[in-house]
Coordinates of C-alpha atoms and ligand atoms in Angstrom, one line a residue:
X1 CA -289.7 -50.8 -12.2
X2 CA -291.3 -52.4 -15.3
X3 CA -293.5 -54.5 -13.0
X4 CA -294.8 -51.5 -11.0
X5 CA -295.3 -49.5 -14.2
X6 CA -297.1 -52.3 -15.9
X7 CA -299.4 -53.0 -13.0
X8 CA -300.2 -49.3 -12.5
X9 CA -301.2 -49.2 -16.2
X10 CA -303.4 -52.3 -16.0
X11 CA -301.0 -54.4 -18.0
X12 CA -299.0 -57.5 -17.4
X13 CA -295.5 -58.8 -17.8
X14 CA -294.9 -61.1 -20.7
X15 CA -291.2 -62.0 -20.3
X16 CA -288.3 -60.7 -22.3
X17 CA -287.0 -61.9 -25.6
X18 CA -283.6 -62.3 -27.1
X19 CA -283.0 -60.1 -30.2
X20 CA -282.9 -63.2 -32.4
X21 CA -286.3 -64.3 -31.3
X22 CA -287.8 -60.9 -31.4
X23 CA -289.7 -61.1 -34.7
X24 CA -291.6 -64.2 -33.8
X25 CA -292.2 -63.1 -30.3
X26 CA -293.3 -59.7 -31.4
X27 CA -295.9 -61.3 -33.7
X28 CA -297.2 -63.5 -30.9
X29 CA -297.4 -60.6 -28.5
X30 CA -299.1 -58.5 -31.1
X31 CA -301.9 -61.0 -31.7
X32 CA -302.3 -61.4 -28.0
X33 CA -302.5 -57.7 -27.4
X34 CA -305.1 -57.1 -30.0
X35 CA -307.5 -59.2 -28.0
X36 CA -306.5 -57.7 -24.6
X37 CA -309.1 -56.1 -22.5
X38 CA -308.8 -52.3 -22.4
X39 CA -309.0 -50.8 -18.9
X40 CA -311.9 -48.4 -18.3
X41 CA -311.1 -44.7 -18.5
X42 CA -312.7 -41.4 -18.9
X43 CA -313.7 -40.2 -22.4
X44 CA -312.2 -36.9 -23.5
X45 CA -315.3 -34.9 -24.2
X46 CA -316.2 -31.6 -25.8
X47 CA -315.2 -28.4 -24.1
X48 CA -317.6 -27.1 -21.5
X49 CA -319.0 -23.5 -21.9
X50 CA -316.2 -21.9 -19.9
X51 CA -313.4 -23.8 -21.7
X52 CA -315.0 -23.1 -25.1
X53 CA -315.1 -19.4 -24.3
X54 CA -311.4 -19.4 -23.2
X55 CA -310.4 -21.1 -26.5
X56 CA -312.5 -18.6 -28.5
X57 CA -310.8 -15.7 -26.7
X58 CA -307.4 -17.3 -27.5
X59 CA -308.2 -17.6 -31.2
X60 CA -309.5 -14.0 -31.3
X61 CA -306.1 -12.9 -30.1
X62 CA -304.5 -14.1 -33.3
X63 CA -303.5 -11.1 -35.4
X64 CA -304.1 -11.5 -39.1
X65 CA -301.3 -10.8 -41.5
X66 CA -300.7 -7.0 -41.8
X67 CA -301.8 -5.5 -45.1
X68 CA -298.9 -5.8 -47.3
X69 CA -298.5 -5.8 -51.1
X70 CA -297.4 -9.4 -51.2
X71 CA -299.9 -12.1 -50.7
X72 CA -299.0 -14.3 -47.7
X73 CA -297.4 -17.6 -48.9
X74 CA -299.4 -20.7 -49.3
X75 CA -298.3 -23.6 -47.1
X76 CA -298.1 -27.2 -48.2
X77 CA -297.2 -29.5 -45.4
X78 CA -296.5 -33.1 -46.5
X79 CA -296.2 -35.8 -43.9
X80 CA -294.9 -39.3 -44.6
X81 CA -295.7 -42.2 -42.3
X82 CA -293.1 -44.7 -41.0
X83 CA -290.7 -43.8 -43.8
X84 CA -287.1 -45.1 -43.2
X85 CA -284.6 -42.3 -42.6
X86 CA -282.4 -43.5 -45.4
X87 CA -285.2 -44.5 -47.9
X88 CA -285.1 -41.4 -50.2
X89 CA -282.3 -40.4 -52.5
X90 CA -282.0 -37.1 -50.6
X91 CA -281.1 -39.1 -47.5
X92 CA -278.8 -41.6 -49.1
X93 CA -281.0 -44.4 -50.7
X94 CA -279.4 -46.1 -53.7
X95 CA -282.2 -48.6 -54.1
X96 CA -285.4 -46.5 -54.2
X97 CA -285.4 -43.7 -56.8
X98 CA -287.2 -40.6 -55.3
X99 CA -286.5 -37.9 -57.9
X100 CA -289.3 -35.5 -56.7
X101 CA -288.4 -35.6 -53.0
X102 CA -284.8 -35.2 -54.0
X103 CA -285.7 -32.2 -56.2
X104 CA -287.6 -30.7 -53.3
X105 CA -284.6 -31.1 -51.1
X106 CA -282.3 -29.4 -53.7
X107 CA -284.8 -26.5 -54.0
X108 CA -284.6 -25.7 -50.2
X109 CA -283.1 -26.9 -47.0
X110 CA -282.5 -30.5 -46.0
X111 CA -282.2 -31.1 -42.2
X112 CA -279.9 -33.8 -40.9
X113 CA -281.0 -33.7 -37.3
X114 CA -284.7 -33.2 -37.4
X115 CA -286.7 -34.9 -34.7
X116 CA -290.3 -35.7 -34.1
X117 CA -291.7 -35.7 -30.5
X118 CA -292.6 -39.4 -30.4
X119 CA -291.6 -42.6 -32.0
X120 CA -295.1 -43.6 -33.0
X121 CA -297.9 -42.1 -35.1
X122 CA -300.5 -40.3 -33.1
X123 CA -298.5 -38.7 -30.3
X124 CA -296.1 -37.4 -32.9
X125 CA -299.0 -35.9 -34.9
X126 CA -300.5 -34.4 -31.6
X127 CA -297.1 -32.6 -31.1
X128 CA -296.9 -31.2 -34.6
X129 CA -300.5 -30.2 -34.9
X130 CA -300.6 -28.4 -31.6
X131 CA -297.0 -27.1 -31.6
X132 CA -296.6 -28.3 -28.0
X133 CA -295.2 -31.3 -26.4
X134 CA -298.2 -33.7 -26.6
X135 CA -297.5 -34.7 -23.0
X136 CA -298.8 -31.3 -21.9
X137 CA -302.2 -32.7 -22.5
X138 CA -301.5 -36.3 -21.6
X139 CA -301.1 -37.5 -25.2
X140 CA -298.3 -39.8 -24.3
X141 CA -299.4 -42.9 -26.2
X142 CA -301.1 -43.9 -29.4
X143 CA -304.9 -43.7 -29.3
X144 CA -304.9 -47.4 -30.2
X145 CA -307.0 -49.0 -33.0
X146 CA -309.9 -47.2 -34.5
X147 CA -312.6 -49.1 -32.7
X148 CA -311.0 -48.5 -29.3
X149 CA -310.2 -44.9 -30.1
X150 CA -313.9 -44.4 -30.9
X151 CA -315.3 -46.4 -28.0
X152 CA -313.0 -44.8 -25.4
X153 CA -313.2 -41.3 -26.8
X154 CA -309.5 -40.7 -27.2
X155 CA -308.1 -37.9 -29.2
X156 CA -306.3 -34.5 -29.2
X157 CA -307.6 -32.4 -26.3
X158 CA -310.2 -30.1 -27.8
X159 CA -308.6 -27.3 -25.7
X160 CA -305.5 -27.5 -27.8
X161 CA -305.3 -24.9 -30.6
X162 CA -304.1 -26.5 -33.9
X163 CA -302.0 -25.0 -36.6
X164 CA -305.1 -25.3 -38.8
X165 CA -307.1 -23.3 -36.3
X166 CA -304.6 -20.5 -36.4
X167 CA -304.3 -20.4 -40.2
X168 CA -308.0 -20.6 -40.7
X169 CA -308.4 -17.7 -38.3
X170 CA -305.6 -15.9 -40.2
X171 CA -307.6 -16.0 -43.4
X172 CA -306.2 -19.1 -45.0
X173 CA -308.3 -21.8 -46.8
X174 CA -307.4 -24.9 -44.9
X175 CA -307.6 -28.4 -46.3
X176 CA -306.4 -31.8 -45.3
X177 CA -306.0 -35.0 -47.2
X178 CA -304.8 -38.3 -45.6
X179 CA -304.5 -39.8 -42.2
X180 CA -305.6 -37.9 -39.1
X181 CA -305.1 -40.2 -36.1
X182 CA -306.0 -37.6 -33.6
X183 CA -309.4 -39.0 -32.6
X184 CA -312.4 -40.3 -34.4
X185 CA -315.4 -38.8 -32.5
X186 CA -317.0 -35.7 -34.0
X187 CA -315.3 -33.1 -31.8
X188 CA -311.9 -34.5 -32.8
X189 CA -312.6 -34.6 -36.6
X190 CA -310.4 -32.4 -38.7
X191 CA -313.5 -30.3 -39.6
X192 CA -313.8 -29.5 -35.9
X193 CA -310.0 -28.7 -35.6
X194 CA -309.5 -25.9 -38.1
X195 CA -309.8 -27.6 -41.5
X196 CA -312.4 -26.3 -44.0
X197 CA -312.1 -29.5 -46.1
X198 CA -311.1 -33.0 -45.4
X199 CA -310.5 -36.1 -47.5
X200 CA -309.0 -39.2 -45.8
X201 CA -309.5 -41.3 -42.8
X202 CA -309.5 -40.8 -39.0
X203 CA -307.8 -44.0 -37.9
X204 CA -304.1 -44.9 -37.7
X205 CA -303.9 -47.2 -40.7
X206 CA -305.9 -48.0 -43.8
X207 CA -305.6 -50.4 -46.8
X208 CA -304.2 -48.7 -50.0
X209 CA -306.6 -50.8 -52.1
X210 CA -310.3 -50.3 -52.6
X211 CA -312.3 -51.7 -49.7
X212 CA -314.4 -54.7 -50.5
X213 CA -316.5 -54.6 -47.4
X214 CA -318.5 -52.0 -45.5
X215 CA -316.3 -50.2 -42.9
X216 CA -317.6 -48.2 -39.9
X217 CA -317.3 -44.5 -40.4
X218 CA -314.4 -44.2 -38.0
X219 CA -312.2 -46.4 -40.2
X220 CA -313.6 -45.6 -43.7
X221 CA -312.4 -43.1 -46.3
X222 CA -314.3 -39.9 -45.8
X223 CA -315.0 -36.7 -47.7
X224 CA -315.6 -34.3 -44.8
X225 CA -317.8 -36.4 -42.6
X226 CA -319.3 -38.8 -45.2
X227 CA -318.0 -42.2 -46.2
X228 CA -317.0 -42.4 -49.9
X229 CA -316.0 -45.3 -52.1
X230 CA -312.4 -44.7 -53.3
X231 CA -311.4 -46.8 -56.3
X232 CA -307.9 -45.5 -56.7
X233 CA -304.7 -46.6 -54.9
X234 CA -304.9 -44.5 -51.7
X235 CA -301.5 -42.7 -52.1
X236 CA -302.6 -41.6 -55.6
X237 CA -306.0 -40.5 -54.3
X238 CA -304.5 -38.3 -51.5
X239 CA -302.3 -36.6 -54.1
X240 CA -305.3 -36.2 -56.5
X241 CA -307.4 -34.5 -53.8
X242 CA -304.5 -32.2 -52.9
X243 CA -304.0 -31.2 -56.5
X244 CA -307.7 -30.4 -56.7
X245 CA -307.6 -28.4 -53.5
X246 CA -304.7 -26.3 -54.8
X247 CA -306.6 -25.7 -58.1
X248 CA -309.8 -24.6 -56.2
X249 CA -307.9 -22.2 -53.9
X250 CA -305.1 -21.0 -56.2
X251 CA -306.4 -17.4 -55.9
X252 CA -306.2 -17.1 -52.1
X253 CA -303.7 -18.1 -49.4
X254 CA -304.2 -21.8 -48.6
X255 CA -302.8 -24.4 -46.2
X256 CA -302.7 -28.0 -47.5
X257 CA -301.9 -30.6 -44.9
X258 CA -301.1 -33.7 -46.8
X259 CA -300.7 -36.6 -44.4
X260 CA -299.9 -39.7 -46.5
X261 CA -300.3 -43.0 -44.7
X262 CA -297.5 -44.2 -47.0
X263 CA -295.4 -46.1 -46.1
X264 CA -297.2 -47.4 -43.0
X265 CA -298.4 -51.0 -43.0
X266 CA -300.2 -52.7 -44.7
X267 CA -297.3 -53.1 -47.2
X268 CA -299.4 -52.9 -50.3
X269 CA -298.6 -51.5 -53.8
X270 CA -300.3 -51.4 -57.1
X271 CA -299.0 -52.9 -60.3
X272 CA -297.9 -49.5 -61.7
X273 CA -295.4 -49.1 -58.9
X274 CA -294.4 -52.8 -58.4
X275 CA -293.4 -52.9 -62.1
X276 CA -290.7 -50.3 -61.3
X277 CA -288.7 -52.8 -59.3
X278 CA -288.4 -55.9 -61.5
X279 CA -285.0 -56.8 -59.9
X280 CA -286.2 -57.0 -56.3
X281 CA -286.8 -60.7 -55.4
X282 CA -288.2 -60.3 -51.9
X283 CA -291.9 -59.6 -52.4
X284 CA -292.3 -57.5 -49.3
X285 CA -289.2 -55.4 -50.0
X286 CA -290.5 -54.9 -53.6
X287 CA -293.9 -53.7 -52.3
X288 CA -292.3 -51.4 -49.9
X289 CA -290.0 -49.9 -52.5
X290 CA -293.1 -49.5 -54.8
X291 CA -295.0 -47.7 -52.0
X292 CA -292.1 -45.3 -51.5
X293 CA -292.0 -44.7 -55.2
X294 CA -295.8 -44.0 -55.2
X295 CA -295.2 -41.5 -52.3
X296 CA -292.5 -39.8 -54.4
X297 CA -294.8 -39.6 -57.5
X298 CA -297.5 -38.1 -55.2
X299 CA -295.1 -35.4 -54.0
X300 CA -294.2 -34.8 -57.6
X301 CA -297.9 -34.3 -58.6
X302 CA -298.4 -31.8 -55.8
X303 CA -295.2 -29.8 -56.8
X304 CA -296.3 -29.9 -60.4
X305 CA -299.7 -28.5 -59.4
X306 CA -298.0 -25.5 -57.7
X307 CA -295.9 -25.0 -60.8
X308 CA -299.0 -25.2 -63.1
X309 CA -300.7 -22.5 -61.2
X310 CA -297.5 -20.4 -61.0
X311 CA -297.5 -20.7 -57.2
X312 CA -294.2 -22.3 -56.6
X313 CA -292.4 -19.1 -55.8
X314 CA -295.0 -18.1 -53.1
X315 CA -295.4 -21.4 -51.4
X316 CA -293.7 -22.8 -48.4
X317 CA -293.4 -26.6 -48.8
X318 CA -292.5 -28.7 -45.8
X319 CA -291.8 -32.4 -46.0
X320 CA -291.5 -34.4 -42.8
X321 CA -291.9 -38.0 -41.6
X322 CA -293.9 -38.8 -38.4
X323 CA -291.6 -41.4 -36.8
X324 CA -288.6 -43.6 -37.8
X325 CA -288.9 -46.6 -40.0
X326 CA -290.0 -49.7 -38.0
X327 CA -287.6 -52.5 -37.5
X328 CA -290.3 -55.2 -37.3
X329 CA -291.4 -54.8 -40.9
X330 CA -287.8 -55.6 -42.1
X331 CA -288.1 -53.4 -45.2
X332 CA -287.3 -49.9 -44.1
X333 CA -283.8 -48.6 -43.8
X334 CA -282.8 -46.0 -41.2
X335 CA -279.2 -46.0 -42.4
X336 CA -276.7 -45.8 -39.7
X337 CA -279.3 -44.7 -37.1
X338 CA -280.0 -47.2 -34.3
X339 CA -283.2 -49.2 -34.2
X340 CA -286.5 -47.5 -35.3
X341 CA -290.2 -46.8 -34.6
X342 CA -291.2 -47.4 -31.0
X343 CA -287.7 -46.7 -29.7
X344 CA -286.2 -43.5 -28.5
X345 CA -282.8 -44.3 -30.1
X346 CA -282.2 -42.1 -33.1
X347 CA -283.8 -44.6 -35.6
X348 CA -287.2 -44.0 -33.9
X349 CA -287.2 -40.2 -33.6
X350 CA -284.8 -38.7 -36.2
X351 CA -286.6 -38.2 -39.5
X352 CA -286.2 -36.7 -42.9
X353 CA -287.3 -33.1 -43.1
X354 CA -287.1 -30.6 -45.9
X355 CA -288.3 -26.9 -46.1
X356 CA -288.5 -25.2 -49.4
X357 CA -289.5 -21.6 -50.0
X358 CA -288.0 -20.3 -53.3
X359 CA -286.9 -16.8 -53.2
X360 CA -286.8 -16.7 -49.3
X361 CA -284.5 -19.7 -48.6
X362 CA -281.4 -20.5 -50.5
X363 CA -281.6 -23.7 -52.5
X364 CA -279.3 -26.6 -51.8
X365 CA -279.0 -25.9 -48.0
X366 CA -278.2 -28.5 -45.4
X367 CA -279.0 -27.6 -41.7
X368 CA -277.3 -29.7 -39.1
X369 CA -278.4 -28.3 -35.8
X370 CA -281.2 -30.2 -34.0
X371 CA -284.7 -29.1 -34.9
X372 CA -288.1 -30.4 -34.0
X373 CA -291.4 -31.1 -35.6
X374 CA -292.6 -28.6 -32.9
X375 CA -290.9 -25.9 -35.0
X376 CA -293.3 -26.4 -37.9
X377 CA -296.2 -24.5 -36.2
X378 CA -294.2 -21.3 -35.3
X379 CA -292.2 -21.3 -38.6
X380 CA -295.4 -21.5 -40.7
X381 CA -297.0 -18.7 -38.6
X382 CA -294.0 -16.5 -39.0
X383 CA -293.9 -17.1 -42.8
X384 CA -297.6 -16.2 -42.9
X385 CA -297.1 -13.0 -41.0
X386 CA -299.5 -14.2 -38.3
X387 CA -298.9 -12.9 -34.8
X388 CA -299.8 -15.4 -32.1
X389 CA -301.2 -14.2 -28.7
X390 CA -298.7 -14.6 -25.8
X391 CA -301.1 -16.9 -24.0
X392 CA -300.6 -19.5 -26.8
X393 CA -297.4 -21.0 -25.5
X394 CA -295.7 -23.1 -28.1
X395 CA -292.7 -25.3 -27.5
X396 CA -291.0 -24.9 -30.9
X397 CA -289.0 -22.2 -32.6
X398 CA -289.5 -20.1 -35.8
X399 CA -286.7 -21.6 -37.9
X400 CA -286.6 -18.9 -40.5
X401 CA -283.9 -16.7 -38.9
X402 CA -281.7 -19.8 -38.4
X403 CA -282.2 -20.9 -42.0
X404 CA -281.4 -17.5 -43.4
X405 CA -278.3 -17.2 -41.2
X406 CA -279.6 -14.2 -39.2
X407 CA -279.3 -16.3 -36.1
X408 CA -276.3 -18.6 -35.8
X409 CA -277.1 -20.1 -32.5
X410 CA -279.1 -23.3 -32.0
X411 CA -283.0 -23.2 -32.2
X412 CA -283.2 -25.5 -29.1
X413 CA -281.3 -25.8 -25.9
X414 CA -282.8 -29.3 -25.3
X415 CA -285.3 -31.7 -26.8
X416 CA -287.3 -34.2 -24.7
X417 CA -289.1 -37.5 -25.2
X418 CA -291.3 -39.6 -22.9
X419 CA -293.0 -42.9 -23.6
X420 CA -293.9 -44.6 -20.3
X421 CA -290.7 -45.9 -18.7
X422 CA -288.7 -44.8 -21.8
X423 CA -287.4 -41.3 -21.9
X424 CA -284.8 -39.3 -23.7
X425 CA -283.2 -35.9 -23.9
X426 CA -280.9 -34.3 -26.4
X427 CA -278.8 -31.4 -25.2
X428 CA -276.3 -30.2 -27.8
X429 CA -274.3 -33.2 -28.9
X430 CA -275.3 -35.3 -25.9
X431 CA -278.2 -37.7 -25.8
X432 CA -279.5 -39.5 -22.8
X433 CA -281.8 -42.5 -23.4
X434 CA -283.5 -44.2 -20.4
X435 CA -285.5 -47.4 -20.1
X436 CA -286.8 -47.4 -16.6
X437 CA -283.7 -46.9 -14.4
X438 CA -281.2 -47.9 -17.0
X439 CA -279.3 -45.0 -18.8
X440 CA -277.5 -44.8 -22.1
X441 CA -275.4 -41.7 -22.8
X442 CA -274.2 -41.0 -26.3
X443 CA -272.0 -38.4 -28.0
X444 CA -274.0 -38.0 -31.2
X445 CA -271.3 -36.0 -32.9
X446 CA -268.8 -38.8 -32.6
X447 CA -271.3 -41.6 -32.4
X448 CA -274.5 -41.0 -34.4
X449 CA -275.2 -44.7 -34.5
X450 CA -275.4 -44.8 -30.6
X451 CA -272.9 -47.6 -30.2
X452 CA -270.9 -46.5 -27.2
X453 CA -272.6 -45.9 -23.9
X454 CA -270.7 -43.3 -22.0
X455 CA -273.0 -43.2 -18.9
X456 CA -270.3 -44.5 -16.6
X457 CA -267.5 -42.4 -18.1
X458 CA -269.3 -39.1 -18.0
X459 CA -271.2 -38.9 -14.7
X460 CA -271.3 -35.1 -14.7
X461 CA -273.0 -34.9 -18.1
X462 CA -275.3 -37.7 -17.2
X463 CA -276.5 -35.9 -14.1
X464 CA -277.0 -32.6 -16.1
X465 CA -279.2 -34.4 -18.7
X466 CA -281.1 -36.3 -16.0
X467 CA -281.8 -33.1 -14.2
X468 CA -283.1 -31.4 -17.4
X469 CA -285.3 -34.4 -18.1
X470 CA -286.8 -34.4 -14.6
X471 CA -287.5 -30.7 -14.8
X472 CA -289.2 -31.1 -18.1
X473 CA -291.3 -34.0 -16.9
X474 CA -292.6 -31.9 -14.0
X475 CA -294.3 -29.6 -16.5
X476 CA -296.1 -32.5 -18.3
X477 CA -299.4 -34.1 -17.4
X478 CA -299.7 -37.8 -16.7
X479 CA -300.9 -40.0 -19.6
X480 CA -304.6 -39.4 -20.3
X481 CA -304.9 -43.1 -21.3
X482 CA -302.7 -46.1 -20.8
X483 CA -300.5 -47.7 -23.3
X484 CA -300.5 -51.4 -23.7
X485 CA -297.3 -52.2 -21.8
X486 CA -295.3 -55.2 -22.9
X487 CA -297.2 -55.6 -26.1
X488 CA -293.8 -55.8 -27.6
X489 CA -290.7 -56.2 -25.5
X490 CA -287.1 -56.6 -26.8
X491 CA -283.8 -56.8 -25.1
X492 CA -281.4 -54.0 -25.9
X493 CA -277.9 -54.3 -24.4
X494 CA -279.3 -56.7 -21.8
X495 CA -282.1 -54.3 -20.8
X496 CA -285.8 -55.0 -21.5
X497 CA -287.3 -52.3 -23.7
X498 CA -291.1 -51.9 -23.7
X499 CA -292.3 -50.8 -27.1
X500 CA -295.3 -48.9 -25.8
X501 CA -297.9 -47.8 -28.3
Ligands
LIG601 CA1 -296.1 -43.4 -38.2

């Protein structure tokens, strides 16, 4: 199975590794893969005339908020990157103080079972920006490094309507700061995808420290489409830009998408934050804790700006993380969840999520039913009073009736994941994880750490989940570009797991 898959995707088999050898082998495979030859593939180009007309018609079907006395709420959507599930106080950390994220959680609803649609950065972002399973337009894998993304023209299908498109059309001022990772060419740029303003970078990672050498546009820090020199620690700069955006637009409804690259690699912190952890001896751990502390300060600065302009009672704030904390960095903690980034076990896809909307949602709430990053799009539109045309088919649910208690059922019957030969489905308390033909079945209510595989004991449930997964897969498109199979391969319960990115 792996062999066939790898060959069909232009890759090669590089042998399995024992868990104990994983770190060294991963490092070797990583360096190999960076030099690997990319197979040729078609560029995802601009929309043709007919497609552009269809998208325009779809956007014109969006109904602006009805004239009401109340101004529609502002929306601040904060996204963290590669944050460990248990690395904030709100989610149980005892070693990294995060008072601002904790306060945000206390002011609204904290989700215990929030999922993203992928266990790596760019497909997860494609899902949440489009409100649709990213596999619907073939966005199964990461777009790869910035140079490859640029050269091979990968990105979020221009036909996809983004949350920013909708809010812009609905009369909101839309601004983004931070990491985009949905394509580097001009037609994928945030300014082409519904954002009025952009500060940040288009690639998947960036140093947090001022750049010493000239970078190509596709990997540099940009203000809109122009490279800028940024002297500040990047997490501070992203917060600063958001605070200024809020100040500029305080008198009109605004949407601020704040996509921190913290705490993604490189693990780099500035002295200000490192000094907060004098007792941590491991330099890498100390830097990671410091980066997380910087992220928390940044969240605090944004919340303070809302308060300063007396906007906190009319602003919906969402905090989410794009995928689980990686295992290979050895500094994140996903608590009791199994494994992390690049896996479809809980550590890879279950993430911290908070929604705060003072006056509309009770403070101090905890919501335990499964929700998805796909829910952000319809929830924000509902809060804004924007009516979406029926042709715009979203995969998520408006969470507001569930959070206010109007609807006591579950927002989702099932949630699905696919990453090459790795697939998963959650249906109620049951979770099926597949690596090729191998199946794990877990009862997440009794076994949130996914320790006991019930696949052999519960054949009926296994079959039901398999069937649901197959049905879902039929609706999806094949990957629009290949992953790099076997870049990283580890043995899980005696089974080879490809960490496709
Ligand atoms: Ca990430």
